[in-house]
Short mmCIF file of C-alpha atoms in Angstrom, two decimals:
data_model
loop_
_atom_site.label_atom_id
_atom_site.label_comp_id
_atom_site.label_asym_id
_atom_site.label_seq_id
_atom_site.Cartn_x
_atom_site.Cartn_y
_atom_site.Cartn_z
CA MET A 1 69.99 31.36 -177.47
CA ALA A 2 66.90 30.49 -179.59
CA PRO A 3 63.72 30.42 -177.45
CA VAL A 4 62.31 26.69 -176.89
CA ASN A 5 59.10 25.60 -177.87
CA LEU A 6 58.07 23.55 -174.94
CA LYS A 7 54.99 22.00 -176.31
CA ALA A 8 56.88 20.62 -179.36
CA ALA A 9 59.93 19.78 -177.61
CA THR A 10 57.69 17.98 -174.74
CA LYS A 11 56.21 15.90 -177.74
CA VAL A 12 59.47 14.98 -179.12
CA TYR A 13 60.91 13.58 -175.68
CA CYS A 14 57.37 12.12 -174.98
CA SER A 15 57.75 10.44 -178.43
CA ILE A 16 60.99 9.07 -177.51
CA LEU A 17 59.87 7.61 -174.12
CA PHE A 18 56.71 6.34 -175.48
CA ASP A 19 59.00 4.45 -178.43
CA HIS A 20 60.80 2.75 -175.95
CA ILE A 21 58.27 1.38 -173.58
CA ASN A 22 55.63 0.42 -176.45
CA PRO A 23 57.74 -0.20 -179.69
CA SER A 24 55.93 0.28 -182.67
CA PRO A 25 55.59 -2.49 -185.68
CA CYS A 26 57.63 -2.46 -188.84
CA THR A 27 57.40 1.27 -190.78
CA LEU A 28 56.65 -0.52 -194.07
CA CYS A 29 55.12 -3.82 -193.25
CA GLY A 30 53.31 -3.41 -190.29
CA GLN A 31 54.64 -6.70 -188.92
CA SER A 32 55.45 -6.68 -185.30
CA ASP A 33 58.90 -5.91 -184.57
CA SER A 34 61.37 -3.78 -182.19
CA GLY A 35 60.34 -0.77 -183.67
CA GLY A 36 61.47 1.02 -186.77
CA LEU A 37 62.24 -1.22 -189.68
CA CYS A 38 62.31 -5.24 -189.84
CA ALA A 39 65.07 -7.15 -191.02
CA ASP A 40 63.06 -8.13 -194.11
CA CYS A 41 62.02 -4.36 -195.06
CA LEU A 42 65.62 -2.55 -194.49
CA PRO A 43 67.01 -3.96 -197.85
CA LEU A 44 64.21 -2.60 -199.73
CA LEU A 45 65.22 1.09 -199.25
CA PRO A 46 66.43 2.16 -202.69
CA ARG A 47 70.20 2.71 -202.23
CA VAL A 48 72.47 5.60 -204.16
CA THR A 49 74.84 3.33 -206.74
CA GLU A 50 78.68 4.43 -207.14
CA PRO A 51 80.68 5.94 -209.01
CA ILE A 52 79.15 9.06 -207.79
CA CYS A 53 80.04 12.63 -208.95
CA ARG A 54 81.14 15.51 -206.64
CA CYS A 55 77.55 16.52 -206.27
CA GLY A 56 76.62 13.23 -205.25
CA LEU A 57 74.59 11.98 -208.24
CA PRO A 58 75.53 8.60 -209.58
CA HIS A 59 77.67 9.14 -212.94
CA GLY A 60 74.79 6.53 -214.82
CA ASP A 61 71.89 8.72 -213.59
CA ASP A 62 70.02 10.37 -216.46
CA SER A 63 70.31 13.90 -215.05
CA THR A 64 74.40 14.02 -215.42
CA THR A 65 76.53 13.43 -218.39
CA LEU A 66 80.23 12.85 -218.18
CA ALA A 67 82.38 15.53 -219.46
CA ASP A 68 85.01 12.95 -219.63
CA PRO A 69 84.84 9.06 -218.86
CA VAL A 70 87.73 9.18 -216.44
CA ALA A 71 86.69 12.78 -214.60
CA PRO A 72 84.99 12.79 -211.28
CA LEU A 73 82.68 15.47 -212.39
CA CYS A 74 79.57 15.26 -214.45
CA GLY A 75 78.85 17.84 -217.27
CA ARG A 76 76.70 20.22 -214.67
CA CYS A 77 79.55 20.09 -212.00
CA VAL A 78 82.21 20.92 -214.89
CA ARG A 79 80.29 24.25 -215.68
CA GLN A 80 79.58 25.27 -212.11
CA PRO A 81 81.52 23.20 -209.55
CA PRO A 82 80.25 23.12 -206.03
CA PRO A 83 82.43 24.52 -203.19
CA PHE A 84 82.38 21.04 -201.46
CA SER A 85 84.89 18.84 -202.35
CA ALA A 86 82.55 15.55 -202.49
CA SER A 87 79.09 14.46 -201.14
CA GLN A 88 77.31 11.17 -200.40
CA ALA A 89 74.08 9.93 -199.51
CA PRO A 90 73.46 6.05 -198.82
CA LEU A 91 69.75 6.20 -200.05
CA GLN A 92 67.62 7.73 -203.15
CA TYR A 93 65.00 10.09 -202.15
CA ASN A 94 62.31 8.11 -203.35
CA PHE A 95 59.30 6.16 -202.01
CA PRO A 96 59.59 4.82 -199.21
CA VAL A 97 62.49 7.02 -198.30
CA ASP A 98 60.86 10.15 -199.13
CA ALA A 99 57.66 9.30 -196.64
CA LEU A 100 59.87 8.41 -194.06
CA ILE A 101 62.06 11.19 -194.18
CA THR A 102 58.94 13.86 -194.27
CA ARG A 103 57.63 11.93 -191.06
CA TYR A 104 60.83 12.33 -189.45
CA LYS A 105 61.46 16.00 -190.43
CA HIS A 106 57.99 17.70 -190.05
CA ARG A 107 56.33 15.36 -187.64
CA ALA A 108 59.40 14.37 -185.37
CA ASP A 109 58.75 10.66 -185.88
CA LEU A 110 61.73 8.98 -184.14
CA THR A 111 60.99 5.78 -185.07
CA VAL A 112 62.02 6.56 -188.41
CA GLU A 113 65.63 7.52 -186.60
CA ARG A 114 65.38 4.11 -185.23
CA ALA A 115 64.25 2.49 -188.68
CA ILE A 116 67.54 4.11 -190.30
CA SER A 117 69.81 3.39 -187.32
CA PRO A 118 71.16 -0.21 -188.42
CA LEU A 119 71.93 1.43 -192.03
CA LEU A 120 73.89 4.40 -190.41
CA ALA A 121 75.58 1.78 -187.67
CA GLU A 122 76.98 -0.17 -190.79
CA THR A 123 77.79 2.89 -192.64
CA PRO A 124 81.64 3.75 -192.65
CA LEU A 125 83.11 6.72 -192.21
CA PRO A 126 83.46 8.38 -195.91
CA TRP A 127 86.22 10.48 -195.29
CA VAL A 128 88.53 9.48 -192.68
CA ASP A 129 90.85 12.84 -192.25
CA THR A 130 87.25 14.29 -191.26
CA ASP A 131 87.77 16.71 -188.05
CA ALA A 132 84.04 17.34 -187.09
CA LEU A 133 80.73 16.86 -188.43
CA CYS A 134 78.42 20.22 -188.92
CA PRO A 135 74.93 20.18 -188.86
CA LEU A 136 73.34 22.07 -191.68
CA PRO A 137 70.89 24.09 -189.46
CA VAL A 138 67.59 25.14 -189.72
CA HIS A 139 66.19 28.87 -188.68
CA TRP A 140 65.46 28.77 -184.96
CA ARG A 141 61.47 29.91 -185.74
CA ARG A 142 61.29 26.60 -187.88
CA ARG A 143 63.01 24.29 -185.03
CA TRP A 144 60.94 26.13 -182.44
CA ARG A 145 57.64 25.22 -184.67
CA ARG A 146 58.82 21.70 -184.78
CA GLY A 147 60.63 20.99 -181.53
CA PHE A 148 63.10 19.29 -183.74
CA ASP A 149 66.05 19.63 -185.80
CA GLN A 150 66.92 16.61 -188.00
CA GLY A 151 70.13 17.87 -189.22
CA ALA A 152 71.66 18.31 -185.61
CA HIS A 153 69.68 14.59 -184.70
CA LEU A 154 71.54 12.86 -187.75
CA ALA A 155 74.91 14.57 -187.04
CA HIS A 156 75.10 13.53 -183.56
CA LEU A 157 73.88 9.91 -184.29
CA LEU A 158 76.74 9.76 -187.12
CA GLY A 159 79.38 11.23 -184.65
CA ARG A 160 78.68 8.16 -182.39
CA TYR A 161 79.00 5.73 -184.97
CA TRP A 162 82.36 7.59 -186.48
CA GLN A 163 83.48 8.65 -183.61
CA ARG A 164 83.87 12.28 -184.43
CA PRO A 165 82.91 15.52 -182.64
CA VAL A 166 79.53 17.61 -183.58
CA LEU A 167 80.53 21.32 -184.36
CA PRO A 168 77.49 23.29 -184.67
CA ALA A 169 79.52 25.95 -186.58
CA LEU A 170 76.48 27.30 -188.55
CA VAL A 171 73.46 29.37 -187.88
CA ARG A 172 70.71 30.13 -190.36
CA GLN A 173 70.69 33.75 -190.04
CA ARG A 174 67.53 34.66 -192.20
CA ALA A 175 64.16 32.73 -192.14
CA THR A 176 64.13 31.74 -195.48
CA PRO A 177 60.91 30.59 -197.26
CA SER A 178 60.75 26.70 -198.03
CA GLN A 179 63.09 25.24 -200.67
CA GLN A 180 60.12 22.90 -201.94
CA GLY A 181 59.03 23.45 -205.21
CA LEU A 182 61.59 26.06 -206.16
CA THR A 183 63.85 25.91 -209.14
CA ARG A 184 67.64 25.93 -208.70
CA ARG A 185 68.16 29.78 -209.50
CA GLN A 186 64.99 30.49 -207.19
CA ARG A 187 66.85 28.22 -204.55
CA GLN A 188 70.19 30.19 -204.99
CA ARG A 189 68.71 33.60 -204.47
CA ASN A 190 66.82 32.38 -201.61
CA LEU A 191 69.94 31.48 -199.47
CA ARG A 192 72.02 34.37 -200.20
CA LYS A 193 73.58 35.38 -197.05
CA ALA A 194 71.41 32.82 -195.18
CA PHE A 195 74.21 31.02 -193.17
CA GLU A 196 76.59 32.51 -190.46
CA CYS A 197 79.83 30.84 -188.99
CA GLN A 198 79.64 31.17 -185.08
CA ARG A 199 82.79 28.81 -184.41
CA PRO A 200 86.18 28.59 -185.21
CA VAL A 201 86.66 26.56 -188.33
CA SER A 202 89.99 27.68 -189.58
CA GLY A 203 91.95 24.47 -190.84
CA LEU A 204 89.31 21.99 -190.32
CA ARG A 205 87.98 19.67 -192.42
CA LEU A 206 84.39 19.14 -192.07
CA ILE A 207 81.14 17.00 -193.11
CA LEU A 208 78.06 18.87 -193.45
CA VAL A 209 75.23 16.49 -192.37
CA ASP A 210 71.49 16.95 -193.37
CA ASP A 211 68.52 14.83 -194.38
CA VAL A 212 68.14 15.21 -197.97
CA MET A 213 70.05 16.92 -200.98
CA THR A 214 67.80 17.96 -204.04
CA THR A 215 69.59 20.37 -206.15
CA GLY A 216 72.12 20.99 -203.47
CA SER A 217 71.84 24.84 -203.10
CA SER A 218 71.73 24.99 -199.33
CA ALA A 219 75.00 22.78 -199.16
CA ARG A 220 76.63 25.06 -201.67
CA ALA A 221 75.65 28.16 -199.74
CA ALA A 222 76.76 26.53 -196.15
CA ALA A 223 79.98 25.01 -197.68
CA GLN A 224 80.75 28.01 -199.10
CA CYS A 225 80.29 29.98 -195.70
CA LEU A 226 82.56 27.51 -193.72
CA LEU A 227 85.44 28.09 -196.71
CA ASP A 228 85.09 31.74 -196.51
CA HIS A 229 85.72 31.62 -192.65
CA GLY A 230 88.82 29.57 -193.21
CA ALA A 231 87.84 25.80 -193.39
CA ALA A 232 90.29 23.43 -195.04
CA ASP A 233 88.03 21.60 -196.65
CA VAL A 234 84.01 20.80 -196.69
CA ARG A 235 82.26 17.37 -197.69
CA VAL A 236 78.56 16.99 -197.89
CA TRP A 237 76.92 13.61 -196.32
CA THR A 238 72.73 13.47 -196.19
CA LEU A 239 70.84 10.49 -195.67
CA ALA A 240 69.26 10.68 -199.20
CA ARG A 241 69.69 12.10 -202.45
CA THR A 242 67.51 13.33 -205.15
CA LEU A 243 67.69 11.64 -208.54
CA GLY A 244 66.55 11.56 -211.97
CA HIS A 245 64.59 14.42 -213.57
CA ARG A 246 63.37 16.89 -210.75
CA ARG A 247 63.00 20.50 -211.09
CA ASP A 248 66.21 22.12 -210.71
#
């Protein structure tokens, strides 16, 4: 078992307790509320519009070109199909979503979790044949520094809403450098043999859960690891998806 950073973990749990005792104002407008986002600001979060490709990008987005107007794949996925069979994200990784996720991931700001909870509660299970949710893991050193694993938090929150078990089947066996700022090719090299499957997954239909999909390199590597260990199917759900002309 990975060591626990007691200082960081205590900070997270104290944040939970304090937030319940003293609810913060709305994260965006600052008006008094029960914490998180108020009813006026929640609809302002930029949404991903359908139809979407297997990689999670809308077909109408400038970064994709349909190889066939009827086909479910964009041109990029036709050339290099991802190992996962589908992906979905309710939000675009633009302001204010990017700022909220940064606070959630790097500062363990759980008011953000409360802010997005109404959105998640209204999000139906996208694939009803799913057997379990699998968090996309962070390396134990990164989790130790933060005292927080955003993918695991999201997976357990969704598991309650979707009534599906959480199966932490993957571990990150290498402390890979941060993916931020890397090109698609650099990300792929960075993630070679990064994941290891530590639980039986043979025959299971799984949803990988994470906070953000950028180029999809982490999701590809994790999905391939699960499939190599016998998973019947892997889909990906992230809270947000990077759109537009980003570095890849």
